[in-house]
């Protein structure tokens, strides 16, 4: 990819190349290009036919897709691939949808973090376009608002799921969880559900959800089992706002 400027040349092309602005990525699909406050993002491809998400700012381009994201890109046939953007509360998001993979990936330009956005059934989020806080549904053409003040979707609570990485507290011994405490905004009527998995995310090994009332000043759970390595799943399905700060575990050490 080369960048040109209008040099006003009298003969041949009026354009001249911008020196030092040659980019070693092409564009895999024009439908993935987004201009977000002057920054360009798109699904790039190389001569080796590898795919990465490219972010260009002030004519300097770099790949912002992680190895995990690039593994997902490598599986796609890109038969139906497109992007849209969204800006909220100082954060700008680039959202890339691959329908053949049934997945929508969102990149937060401010934090440099990737996440997966889904509909209520876990499928890709069916949005065709956006403008400010407004988005357009792919199936029904309706206009929706993604304002932070929204806590429900046409009367149904919006589901929020957070799954942590596996962790072992840097100790290769069994840990007995005596107390689990969550720090969050104290909101009457707000309840989160918490469960855990001690078997590397095996689908059948998740425990039952336990409820925690965030209307309390110091919400906590007692006797949360024993583990070597564990991941937690936090779910919120209430018509209230939610802001989580951190989660503390009070643990006793067991044997190997």
Backbone as numpy.savetxt, mean C-alpha at the origin, in Angstrom:
# Nx Ny Nz CAx CAy CAz Cx Cy Cz
14.74 6.36 -23.26 13.89 7.54 -23.26 14.77 8.78 -23.26
14.47 9.71 -24.14 15.21 10.97 -24.20 14.29 12.15 -23.92
14.85 13.21 -23.37 14.11 14.43 -23.07 14.59 15.53 -24.01
13.63 16.25 -24.60 13.96 17.33 -25.54 13.37 18.65 -25.05
13.94 19.74 -25.53 13.37 21.06 -25.26 13.30 21.83 -26.56
12.47 22.87 -26.56 12.27 23.69 -27.75 13.44 24.67 -27.86
14.39 24.32 -28.75 15.58 25.17 -28.92 15.38 26.24 -29.99
14.24 26.20 -30.69 13.98 27.19 -31.73 14.91 27.06 -32.92
15.35 25.83 -33.22 16.26 25.62 -34.34 15.60 26.08 -35.65
16.35 26.76 -36.47 15.81 27.31 -37.71 15.59 26.24 -38.76
16.40 25.20 -38.75 16.28 24.13 -39.74 16.09 22.80 -39.01
15.58 21.83 -39.77 15.28 20.51 -39.22 14.34 20.64 -38.02
14.51 19.84 -37.00 13.61 19.88 -35.86 13.91 21.08 -34.96
12.87 21.74 -34.45 13.11 22.84 -33.50 13.55 22.34 -32.13
13.52 21.02 -31.93 13.85 20.45 -30.62 15.30 20.00 -30.56
15.88 20.12 -29.37 17.22 19.62 -29.09 17.18 18.79 -27.82
18.03 17.75 -27.72 18.02 16.89 -26.53 18.59 17.62 -25.32
18.02 17.32 -24.17 18.54 17.84 -22.90 19.72 16.96 -22.51
20.90 17.55 -22.41 22.09 16.78 -22.11 22.01 16.18 -20.70
22.38 14.91 -20.61 22.38 14.22 -19.32 21.03 13.75 -18.86
20.01 13.87 -19.72 18.65 13.48 -19.31 18.18 12.21 -20.00
19.10 11.44 -20.55 18.71 10.17 -21.17 18.42 9.15 -20.08
17.32 8.42 -20.25 16.84 7.49 -19.24 16.88 6.08 -19.81
17.36 5.14 -19.01 17.55 3.76 -19.50 16.30 2.90 -19.38
15.15 3.51 -19.20 13.89 2.78 -19.18 12.96 3.32 -20.25
12.20 2.42 -20.83 11.11 2.83 -21.70 9.81 2.80 -20.92
8.70 2.76 -21.64 7.38 2.74 -21.01 6.63 1.50 -21.50
6.23 0.65 -20.56 5.55 -0.59 -20.92 4.11 -0.34 -21.35
3.49 0.70 -20.81 2.10 1.01 -21.16 1.83 2.48 -20.89
1.27 3.17 -21.89 0.96 4.60 -21.72 -0.09 4.81 -20.64
-0.92 3.81 -20.38 -1.98 3.95 -19.38 -1.44 3.94 -17.95
-0.15 3.69 -17.79 0.43 3.69 -16.44 1.11 5.00 -16.10
1.14 5.96 -17.01 1.84 7.23 -16.77 0.96 8.15 -15.94
1.54 8.72 -14.87 0.84 9.70 -14.04 1.75 10.89 -13.76
1.19 12.07 -13.87 1.88 13.31 -13.49 1.32 13.73 -12.14
2.15 13.64 -11.09 1.72 13.97 -9.73 2.53 15.16 -9.25
1.94 16.33 -9.32 2.59 17.58 -8.91 3.94 17.77 -9.59
4.00 17.45 -10.88 5.23 17.65 -11.64 6.16 16.45 -11.65
5.92 15.47 -10.80 6.68 14.22 -10.82 6.00 13.24 -11.77
6.79 12.50 -12.53 6.24 11.50 -13.44 6.51 10.11 -12.90
5.48 9.27 -12.92 5.63 7.86 -12.55 5.01 7.01 -13.64
5.64 5.86 -13.93 5.12 4.97 -14.95 5.71 3.58 -14.77
5.12 2.62 -15.47 5.64 1.26 -15.49 6.72 1.20 -16.56
7.95 1.10 -16.14 9.08 1.12 -17.07 9.55 -0.27 -17.44
10.22 -0.35 -18.56 10.78 -1.61 -19.02 12.17 -1.35 -19.60
13.03 -2.36 -19.55 14.40 -2.24 -20.05 14.58 -3.11 -21.29
15.76 -3.02 -21.88 16.06 -3.85 -23.04 16.04 -5.34 -22.68
16.29 -5.63 -21.41 16.28 -7.02 -20.95 14.87 -7.50 -20.64
13.87 -6.66 -20.92 12.46 -6.99 -20.74 12.10 -7.20 -19.28
12.77 -6.47 -18.40 12.38 -6.48 -16.99 11.52 -5.25 -16.72
10.69 -5.33 -15.67 9.71 -4.27 -15.41 9.94 -3.68 -14.03
9.89 -2.35 -13.96 10.04 -1.62 -12.71 9.15 -0.38 -12.75
8.75 0.10 -11.59 8.02 1.36 -11.52 9.04 2.49 -11.39
8.96 3.46 -12.30 9.94 4.53 -12.39 9.35 5.83 -11.88
10.15 6.56 -11.11 9.76 7.88 -10.60 10.78 8.89 -11.12
10.32 9.86 -11.88 11.21 10.89 -12.42 10.85 12.24 -11.81
11.84 12.87 -11.18 11.68 14.18 -10.57 12.84 15.06 -11.00
12.52 16.25 -11.53 13.55 17.16 -12.03 14.48 16.47 -13.03
13.86 15.66 -13.90 14.56 14.94 -14.97 15.52 13.87 -14.45
15.45 13.54 -13.16 16.24 12.45 -12.59 15.31 11.28 -12.32
15.61 10.15 -12.94 14.73 8.98 -12.83 15.37 7.89 -11.99
14.53 7.21 -11.23 14.99 6.06 -10.46 13.86 5.07 -10.31
14.23 3.80 -10.16 13.23 2.76 -9.92 12.82 2.81 -8.45
11.51 2.82 -8.18 11.02 2.85 -6.80 10.33 1.54 -6.43
10.20 0.62 -7.37 9.62 -0.68 -7.05 10.63 -1.53 -6.30
10.16 -2.25 -5.30 11.00 -3.14 -4.51 11.11 -4.49 -5.22
11.97 -5.35 -4.70 12.11 -6.69 -5.29 10.79 -7.45 -5.23
10.07 -7.29 -4.13 8.78 -7.99 -4.01 7.78 -7.49 -5.04
7.74 -6.17 -5.25 6.84 -5.60 -6.25 7.24 -6.07 -7.65
8.53 -6.12 -7.91 9.01 -6.53 -9.24 8.72 -8.00 -9.52
8.67 -8.83 -8.47 8.27 -10.22 -8.69 6.81 -10.29 -9.13
5.96 -9.43 -8.57 4.56 -9.38 -9.00 4.46 -8.86 -10.43
5.26 -7.86 -10.77 5.24 -7.32 -12.13 5.67 -8.37 -13.14
6.64 -9.20 -12.76 7.16 -10.20 -13.68 6.12 -11.26 -14.03
5.12 -11.43 -13.17 4.09 -12.45 -13.41 2.98 -11.95 -14.33
2.91 -10.64 -14.53 1.78 -10.08 -15.26 1.99 -10.15 -16.77
0.89 -10.34 -17.48 0.90 -10.28 -18.94 0.60 -8.86 -19.43
0.19 -7.98 -18.51 -0.12 -6.58 -18.82 -1.18 -6.45 -19.91
-2.14 -7.38 -19.93 -3.23 -7.27 -20.90 -4.19 -6.15 -20.51
-4.40 -5.94 -19.19 -5.20 -4.83 -18.69 -4.44 -4.21 -17.53
-3.66 -3.19 -17.84 -2.86 -2.52 -16.82 -3.07 -1.01 -16.95
-3.27 -0.34 -15.83 -3.48 1.10 -15.86 -3.15 1.67 -14.48
-3.15 2.99 -14.37 -2.81 3.62 -13.11 -3.72 4.82 -12.86
-3.73 5.28 -11.62 -4.38 6.51 -11.23 -3.65 7.04 -10.00
-3.97 8.24 -9.61 -3.27 8.84 -8.47 -4.27 9.43 -7.50
-3.80 9.64 -6.28 -4.65 10.20 -5.24 -3.78 10.96 -4.25
-4.28 12.09 -3.78 -3.55 12.89 -2.81 -4.43 13.14 -1.60
-3.89 12.86 -0.41 -4.68 12.99 0.80 -3.78 13.27 1.99
-4.11 14.29 2.78 -3.42 14.59 4.03 -1.91 14.69 3.85
-1.49 15.32 2.76 -0.06 15.51 2.52 0.63 14.32 1.88
-0.10 13.26 1.59 0.48 12.07 0.97 -0.05 11.95 -0.46
0.87 11.67 -1.39 0.48 11.43 -2.78 0.69 9.96 -3.09
-0.30 9.34 -3.71 -0.26 7.91 -4.00 -0.31 7.67 -5.51
0.55 6.79 -5.97 0.51 6.27 -7.34 -0.04 4.86 -7.25
-1.16 4.60 -7.93 -1.83 3.30 -7.83 -1.76 2.59 -9.18
-1.16 1.42 -9.18 -0.99 0.61 -10.40 -1.86 -0.63 -10.29
-2.73 -0.83 -11.26 -3.63 -1.98 -11.27 -3.26 -2.92 -12.40
-3.14 -4.21 -12.07 -2.94 -5.28 -13.05 -4.12 -6.24 -12.92
-5.08 -6.13 -13.83 -6.30 -6.92 -13.72 -6.03 -8.41 -13.86
-5.05 -8.79 -14.68 -4.78 -10.22 -14.85 -4.21 -10.84 -13.58
-3.62 -10.01 -12.71 -3.12 -10.48 -11.43 -4.11 -10.21 -10.29
-5.23 -9.53 -10.63 -6.25 -9.18 -9.64 -5.63 -8.40 -8.47
-4.84 -7.37 -8.81 -4.11 -6.68 -7.77 -3.96 -5.20 -8.10
-4.07 -4.36 -7.06 -3.78 -2.93 -7.16 -2.70 -2.60 -6.15
-1.62 -1.99 -6.62 -0.48 -1.66 -5.78 -0.38 -0.15 -5.66
-0.26 0.35 -4.43 -0.22 1.79 -4.19 1.14 2.17 -3.62
1.75 3.20 -4.21 3.05 3.70 -3.76 2.87 5.08 -3.15
3.29 5.24 -1.90 3.23 6.51 -1.19 4.51 7.28 -1.47
4.41 8.36 -2.24 5.61 9.11 -2.64 6.29 9.75 -1.43
5.53 10.13 -0.43 6.11 10.80 0.73 6.89 9.82 1.61
6.32 8.65 1.84 6.95 7.67 2.73 7.84 6.68 1.99
7.67 6.58 0.65 8.43 5.59 -0.10 8.01 4.17 0.20
6.73 3.97 0.53 6.23 2.66 0.93 5.17 2.16 -0.04
5.14 0.84 -0.21 4.14 0.18 -1.06 3.09 -0.50 -0.18
1.86 -0.55 -0.68 0.80 -1.29 -0.02 -0.14 -1.83 -1.09
-0.99 -2.76 -0.69 -1.98 -3.32 -1.60 -3.34 -2.77 -1.24
-4.05 -2.24 -2.24 -5.40 -1.73 -2.02 -6.39 -2.68 -2.67
-7.45 -3.02 -1.95 -8.45 -3.96 -2.45 -9.86 -3.41 -2.22
-10.83 -4.08 -2.84 -12.22 -3.80 -2.49 -12.59 -4.67 -1.29
-13.85 -4.66 -0.90 -14.27 -5.38 0.30 -14.14 -6.89 0.18
-14.01 -7.39 -1.06 -13.88 -8.84 -1.28 -12.44 -9.29 -1.45
-11.50 -8.35 -1.36 -10.09 -8.70 -1.50 -9.59 -8.65 -2.93
-10.44 -8.21 -3.88 -10.02 -8.09 -5.27 -9.40 -6.71 -5.51
-8.87 -6.51 -6.73 -8.27 -5.21 -7.05 -9.32 -4.12 -6.91
-8.86 -2.92 -6.57 -9.79 -1.81 -6.36 -10.20 -1.25 -7.72
-11.48 -1.27 -7.98 -11.99 -0.98 -9.32 -12.24 0.51 -9.50
-11.15 1.25 -9.70 -11.21 2.70 -9.93 -10.59 2.98 -11.30
-11.30 3.75 -12.10 -10.81 4.03 -13.45 -10.07 5.35 -13.54
-10.42 6.33 -12.67 -9.77 7.63 -12.77 -10.00 8.38 -11.46
-9.27 9.49 -11.29 -9.39 10.26 -10.06 -9.12 11.73 -10.34
-9.63 12.57 -9.44 -9.34 14.00 -9.47 -9.46 14.52 -8.05
-8.33 14.92 -7.46 -8.36 15.35 -6.07 -8.86 14.23 -5.18
-9.83 14.50 -4.29 -10.36 13.44 -3.42 -11.43 12.58 -4.10
-11.76 12.90 -5.35 -12.83 12.19 -6.05 -12.26 11.09 -6.93
-12.95 9.95 -6.94 -12.56 8.82 -7.78 -13.80 8.31 -8.51
-13.56 7.64 -9.65 -14.67 7.12 -10.45 -14.64 5.61 -10.47
-15.78 4.98 -10.16 -15.88 3.53 -10.16 -15.75 2.96 -11.56
-15.04 1.87 -11.70 -14.81 1.25 -13.00 -16.07 0.59 -13.53
-16.85 -0.05 -12.66 -18.03 -0.80 -13.10 -19.26 0.07 -13.28
-19.50 0.97 -12.28 -20.76 1.72 -12.30 -20.61 3.16 -12.78
-19.37 3.64 -12.94 -19.16 5.02 -13.38 -19.49 6.07 -12.34
-19.84 5.65 -11.14 -20.21 6.60 -10.09 -18.97 7.33 -9.56
-19.21 8.51 -9.00 -18.16 9.32 -8.40 -18.18 9.10 -6.89
-17.04 8.77 -6.34 -16.90 8.53 -4.90 -15.89 9.51 -4.32
-15.97 9.70 -3.01 -15.03 10.57 -2.31 -14.11 9.73 -1.44
-12.79 10.03 -1.49 -11.83 9.36 -0.64 -11.33 10.30 0.47
-12.16 11.25 0.88 -11.80 12.15 1.97 -11.58 11.37 3.25
-10.61 11.82 4.06 -10.29 11.11 5.30 -11.45 11.09 6.28
-12.39 12.01 6.14 -13.53 12.04 7.06 -14.52 10.91 6.80
-14.40 10.23 5.65 -15.32 9.13 5.34 -14.94 7.89 6.14
-15.91 7.32 6.83 -15.66 6.09 7.59 -16.56 4.94 7.16
-17.42 5.17 6.16 -18.26 4.09 5.65 -18.42 4.24 4.15
-18.85 3.17 3.52 -19.09 3.14 2.08 -20.55 2.81 1.85
-21.34 3.85 1.56 -22.78 3.68 1.32 -23.44 2.94 2.48
-23.04 3.29 3.70 -23.65 2.70 4.89 -22.94 1.49 5.45
-21.99 0.94 4.71 -21.24 -0.23 5.18 -19.87 0.22 5.69
-19.46 -0.25 6.87 -18.14 0.15 7.39 -17.02 -0.27 6.45
-15.99 0.57 6.37 -14.83 0.26 5.55 -13.90 -0.66 6.35
-13.50 -1.77 5.76 -12.63 -2.73 6.44 -11.17 -2.32 6.30
-10.49 -2.26 7.43 -9.05 -1.98 7.46 -8.35 -3.21 8.03
-7.37 -3.75 7.29 -6.59 -4.90 7.74 -5.11 -4.53 7.78
-4.45 -4.89 8.86 -3.02 -4.70 9.00 -2.41 -6.02 9.45
-1.46 -6.54 8.66 -0.77 -7.79 8.99 0.70 -7.48 9.17
1.24 -7.79 10.31 2.62 -7.45 10.62 3.57 -8.48 10.01
4.85 -8.14 9.88 5.85 -9.15 9.52 6.00 -10.17 10.64
6.54 -11.33 10.31 6.92 -12.29 11.34 8.02 -11.69 12.20
7.97 -11.91 13.48 9.03 -11.40 14.34 9.30 -12.38 15.47
10.55 -12.34 15.98 10.94 -13.23 17.08 11.56 -12.47 18.25
11.47 -11.14 18.23 12.02 -10.29 19.29 13.53 -10.46 19.42
14.17 -10.95 18.35 15.63 -11.14 18.33 16.12 -12.09 19.43
15.25 -13.00 19.84 15.60 -13.98 20.86 15.12 -15.35 20.41
16.03 -16.31 20.31 15.67 -17.65 19.84 15.22 -18.51 21.02
14.19 -18.03 21.70 13.56 -18.77 22.79 12.06 -18.54 22.71
11.31 -19.39 23.38 9.86 -19.20 23.39 9.50 -17.98 24.22
8.53 -17.21 23.71 8.07 -16.01 24.39 6.63 -16.20 24.87
6.38 -15.92 26.14 5.03 -16.02 26.70 4.46 -14.62 26.83
3.38 -14.36 26.08 2.79 -13.02 26.07 1.77 -12.90 27.20
2.15 -12.15 28.22 1.26 -11.94 29.36 0.29 -10.79 29.11
0.74 -9.80 28.34 -0.09 -8.61 28.12 0.19 -8.03 26.74
-0.86 -7.69 26.01 -0.76 -7.01 24.72 -1.49 -5.69 24.85
-0.78 -4.59 24.66 -1.38 -3.26 24.81 -1.28 -2.51 23.49
-2.36 -1.85 23.12 -2.41 -1.07 21.88 -2.54 0.40 22.21
-1.70 1.21 21.58 -1.81 2.66 21.71 -2.48 3.20 20.45
-3.63 3.82 20.62 -4.40 4.35 19.49 -5.22 5.54 19.97
-5.80 6.26 19.02 -6.70 7.34 19.40 -7.88 6.77 20.18
-8.22 7.41 21.30 -9.34 6.96 22.11 -10.63 7.44 21.48
-11.37 6.50 20.85 -12.58 6.84 20.10 -13.74 5.98 20.57
-14.77 6.55 21.18 -15.92 5.75 21.62 -16.55 5.01 20.45
-16.86 3.74 20.66 -17.49 2.93 19.63 -16.52 2.29 18.66
-15.22 2.58 18.79 -14.22 2.02 17.88 -13.66 0.73 18.48
-13.73 -0.34 17.72 -13.28 -1.65 18.18 -12.36 -2.25 17.12
-11.24 -2.79 17.55 -10.39 -3.55 16.63 -10.42 -5.03 17.03
-10.16 -5.87 16.04 -10.04 -7.31 16.28 -8.59 -7.71 16.04
-8.06 -8.55 16.91 -6.66 -8.97 16.83 -6.58 -10.49 16.87
-5.79 -11.06 15.96 -5.47 -12.49 16.00 -4.01 -12.66 15.61
-3.48 -13.87 15.80 -2.08 -14.08 15.47 -1.87 -15.41 14.77
-0.68 -15.54 14.18 -0.30 -16.74 13.44 1.15 -17.07 13.78
1.38 -18.26 14.31 2.72 -18.68 14.71 3.34 -19.67 13.73
2.70 -19.84 12.55 3.14 -20.85 11.58 3.39 -20.24 10.21
4.10 -19.11 10.16 4.53 -18.49 8.91 3.36 -18.22 7.97
2.29 -17.64 8.50 1.13 -17.19 7.74 0.28 -18.33 7.16
0.47 -19.55 7.62 -0.35 -20.65 7.12 -1.83 -20.31 7.34
-2.62 -20.46 6.28 -4.01 -19.99 6.33 -4.83 -20.63 7.44
-4.57 -21.89 7.71 -5.36 -22.62 8.71 -4.87 -22.40 10.13
-3.80 -21.63 10.29 -3.19 -21.49 11.61 -3.47 -20.16 12.29
-4.33 -19.34 11.70 -4.70 -18.10 12.37 -5.62 -18.41 13.55
-5.40 -17.74 14.67 -6.28 -17.91 15.82 -7.59 -17.17 15.58
-8.56 -17.37 16.47 -9.79 -16.60 16.39 -9.51 -15.15 16.80
-10.30 -14.24 16.24 -10.15 -12.83 16.59 -10.56 -12.59 18.04
-9.82 -11.69 18.70 -10.20 -11.17 20.01 -10.46 -9.67 19.86
-11.48 -9.18 20.53 -11.88 -7.78 20.37 -11.21 -6.89 21.42
-10.91 -5.66 20.98 -10.29 -4.69 21.86 -11.00 -3.35 21.68
-11.54 -2.81 22.76 -12.32 -1.58 22.72 -11.39 -0.37 22.78
-11.31 0.39 21.68 -10.45 1.56 21.64 -11.09 2.77 22.29
-12.29 2.62 22.84 -12.89 3.68 23.61 -12.30 3.77 25.01
-11.57 2.74 25.41 -10.92 2.74 26.72 -9.62 3.54 26.66
-9.20 4.07 27.79 -7.98 4.88 27.82 -6.73 4.03 27.66
-6.74 2.78 28.17 -5.59 1.89 28.07 -6.06 0.50 27.62
-6.40 0.34 26.34 -6.91 -0.96 25.88 -5.81 -2.02 25.87
-6.12 -3.22 26.38 -5.14 -4.30 26.41 -5.84 -5.65 26.44
-5.07 -6.68 26.08 -5.50 -8.08 26.18 -4.52 -8.81 27.08
-5.00 -9.81 27.78 -4.12 -10.60 28.64 -4.02 -12.02 28.10
-2.91 -12.69 28.46 -2.71 -14.12 28.15 -2.88 -14.39 26.65
-1.91 -13.93 25.88 -1.99 -14.07 24.42 -1.10 -15.18 23.89
-0.84 -16.19 24.69 -0.18 -17.39 24.19 1.34 -17.31 24.19
1.93 -18.37 23.60 3.38 -18.55 23.55 3.82 -18.76 22.11
4.99 -18.22 21.75 5.44 -18.33 20.36 6.95 -18.26 20.27
7.47 -18.76 19.13 8.86 -18.52 18.73 8.92 -17.38 17.73
8.08 -17.49 16.67 7.94 -16.44 15.67 6.46 -16.21 15.45
6.08 -14.95 15.32 4.64 -14.65 15.26 4.38 -13.45 14.35
3.20 -13.48 13.72 2.66 -12.34 12.98 1.29 -12.03 13.54
0.95 -10.75 13.60 -0.36 -10.32 14.08 -1.19 -9.76 12.93
-2.51 -9.96 13.05 -3.48 -9.42 12.10 -4.45 -8.54 12.88
-4.50 -7.25 12.53 -5.40 -6.29 13.16 -6.46 -5.90 12.14
-7.73 -5.97 12.55 -8.85 -5.61 11.66 -9.74 -4.58 12.34
-10.17 -3.59 11.55 -11.09 -2.55 12.03 -12.26 -2.47 11.08
-13.49 -2.64 11.61 -14.71 -2.61 10.79 -15.79 -1.80 11.51
-15.47 -0.58 11.85 -16.42 0.28 12.57 -16.58 1.60 11.81
-17.74 2.21 12.01 -18.00 3.50 11.39 -17.38 4.61 12.24
-16.06 4.50 12.45 -15.30 5.47 13.23 -13.94 5.66 12.57
-13.28 6.75 12.93 -11.91 6.94 12.46 -10.97 6.06 13.26
-9.77 5.83 12.72 -8.79 4.96 13.38 -7.40 5.52 13.15
-6.62 5.61 14.24 -5.21 5.93 14.13 -4.46 5.10 15.17
-3.63 4.19 14.69 -2.82 3.34 15.56 -1.44 3.95 15.72
-0.93 3.92 16.93 0.42 4.45 17.20 1.43 3.31 17.32
1.16 2.35 18.20 2.05 1.21 18.36 1.35 0.12 19.16
1.98 -1.05 19.21 1.49 -2.17 19.99 2.63 -2.69 20.86
2.38 -2.85 22.15 3.38 -3.32 23.10 3.04 -4.74 23.55
4.08 -5.57 23.66 3.91 -6.92 24.21 4.74 -7.04 25.49
4.08 -7.45 26.56 4.81 -7.77 27.79 5.06 -9.27 27.78
6.33 -9.67 27.68 6.66 -11.07 27.46 7.58 -11.60 28.55
7.37 -12.88 28.89 8.30 -13.64 29.71 9.03 -14.62 28.81
10.28 -14.92 29.10 11.06 -15.85 28.28 10.91 -17.26 28.80
10.71 -18.17 27.84 10.62 -19.57 28.17 11.88 -20.32 27.74
11.73 -21.60 27.45 12.86 -22.42 27.05 13.04 -22.37 25.54
14.11 -23.04 25.07 14.31 -23.13 23.62 13.23 -23.98 22.97
